[in-house]
Coordinates of C-alpha atoms in Angstrom, one line a residue:
M1 CA 10.5 -5.8 -26.2
L2 CA 9.3 -9.2 -24.5
E3 CA 6.3 -7.2 -23.4
Q4 CA 4.0 -10.4 -23.5
E5 CA 6.3 -12.2 -21.1
G6 CA 6.5 -9.3 -18.9
Y7 CA 2.8 -9.1 -18.3
D8 CA 2.8 -12.6 -17.7
L9 CA 5.9 -12.6 -15.1
M10 CA 4.1 -9.7 -13.4
G11 CA 0.9 -11.4 -13.5
A12 CA 2.7 -14.3 -11.4
A13 CA 4.1 -11.6 -9.0
F14 CA 0.9 -9.9 -8.6
E15 CA -0.6 -12.9 -7.7
V16 CA 2.1 -13.9 -5.0
Y17 CA 1.6 -10.5 -3.4
N18 CA -2.4 -10.9 -3.3
V19 CA -2.0 -14.3 -1.4
E20 CA 1.5 -13.8 0.8
G21 CA 1.2 -10.0 1.1
H22 CA 4.2 -8.5 2.7
G23 CA 6.4 -9.4 5.8
F24 CA 8.0 -12.6 4.6
L25 CA 11.7 -12.9 4.1
E26 CA 13.0 -12.6 0.2
D27 CA 13.2 -16.5 0.4
V28 CA 9.9 -17.0 1.2
Y29 CA 8.7 -14.9 -2.1
Q30 CA 11.6 -16.8 -4.2
E31 CA 9.9 -20.0 -3.7
C32 CA 6.4 -18.7 -3.8
M33 CA 7.4 -17.4 -7.3
E34 CA 9.2 -20.6 -8.1
I35 CA 5.7 -22.2 -7.6
E36 CA 3.7 -19.7 -9.5
L37 CA 5.9 -19.6 -12.4
E38 CA 5.4 -23.5 -12.6
L39 CA 1.7 -23.4 -12.1
R40 CA 1.4 -20.7 -14.8
E41 CA 3.9 -22.9 -17.1
I42 CA 6.4 -19.9 -17.4
P43 CA 9.9 -21.1 -18.2
F44 CA 12.3 -20.4 -15.7
E45 CA 15.8 -21.1 -14.3
S46 CA 16.5 -20.1 -10.3
Q47 CA 19.5 -19.0 -9.0
C48 CA 21.9 -19.5 -11.9
E49 CA 25.5 -18.2 -11.8
L50 CA 26.8 -15.8 -14.1
K51 CA 30.6 -16.1 -14.9
L52 CA 32.4 -12.7 -15.1
F53 CA 35.5 -12.2 -17.1
Y54 CA 38.2 -9.6 -17.4
K55 CA 40.6 -9.8 -20.5
E56 CA 39.2 -13.4 -21.4
R57 CA 40.0 -14.6 -17.8
Q58 CA 37.3 -15.7 -15.8
L59 CA 36.9 -14.0 -12.3
R60 CA 36.3 -15.9 -9.0
R61 CA 33.6 -13.3 -8.2
K62 CA 30.1 -14.5 -9.6
Y63 CA 26.4 -13.0 -10.0
I64 CA 23.4 -14.9 -9.0
P65 CA 20.2 -13.5 -10.1
D66 CA 17.0 -15.1 -8.7
F67 CA 15.6 -16.0 -12.0
F68 CA 16.0 -16.2 -15.7
A69 CA 12.3 -16.3 -17.0
Y70 CA 11.8 -17.2 -20.5
G71 CA 15.7 -17.3 -21.3
E72 CA 15.7 -13.8 -21.6
V73 CA 14.6 -12.2 -18.8
I74 CA 16.2 -11.4 -15.4
V75 CA 14.1 -11.3 -12.5
E76 CA 15.7 -9.9 -9.1
I77 CA 13.2 -10.5 -6.0
K78 CA 13.5 -8.1 -3.0
A79 CA 11.4 -7.9 0.3
V80 CA 12.4 -4.4 1.5
K81 CA 10.4 -1.6 2.8
K82 CA 11.5 0.4 -0.6
L83 CA 13.4 0.1 -3.5
L84 CA 16.9 1.9 -3.6
P85 CA 19.3 3.1 -6.2
E86 CA 21.5 0.1 -5.3
H87 CA 18.7 -2.4 -6.0
E88 CA 18.6 -1.2 -9.5
A89 CA 22.2 -1.0 -10.0
Q90 CA 22.3 -4.9 -8.9
L91 CA 19.9 -5.7 -11.7
I92 CA 21.9 -3.5 -14.3
N93 CA 25.0 -5.2 -13.4
Y94 CA 23.5 -8.7 -13.8
L95 CA 22.1 -7.6 -17.5
N96 CA 25.5 -6.1 -18.1
A97 CA 27.3 -9.2 -17.5
T98 CA 24.8 -11.0 -20.0
T99 CA 23.6 -10.6 -23.5
K100 CA 20.4 -9.9 -21.8
R101 CA 18.3 -6.6 -22.1
V102 CA 15.4 -7.0 -20.0
G103 CA 15.5 -7.3 -16.1
Y104 CA 12.5 -6.8 -13.7
L105 CA 13.1 -5.7 -10.1
I106 CA 10.1 -6.7 -7.9
N107 CA 9.8 -5.9 -4.3
F108 CA 7.3 -8.1 -2.1
G109 CA 8.1 -5.8 1.0
N110 CA 6.3 -2.8 0.7
S111 CA 3.0 -2.6 2.9
N112 CA 1.0 -0.8 0.5
E113 CA 1.5 -2.5 -2.9
L114 CA 3.7 -4.6 -4.9
E115 CA 6.8 -2.5 -5.9
W116 CA 8.3 -3.0 -9.6
K117 CA 10.5 -1.9 -12.0
R118 CA 10.9 -2.9 -15.8
I119 CA 14.8 -2.3 -16.9
I120 CA 16.0 -2.1 -20.6
I121 CA 19.3 -1.4 -21.6

């Protein structure tokens, strides 16, 4: 499911990690990814609000994932030492709030390597 798109997306993430390494804040990697996705002509939207509903009534609370890539893939960027279950839960919440089925959790904060996880629901 969206395998080539995921491969292209992760290629962009690896390029950002190879150029910048670890040690920056999440916002820096967010902007670097935006530039790299543009350079690779990967379609994306950044920081789009997801409206939430209960019994057809809109909630005040909204989710804001880092990216929608290809109109189908939710991407959440982190800059932490290690991905934790709550990071994965955050992405799963984003997927559950949409009709999207594929998400990528990408962590630039690991000093040894780019850490990432593909989640399909």
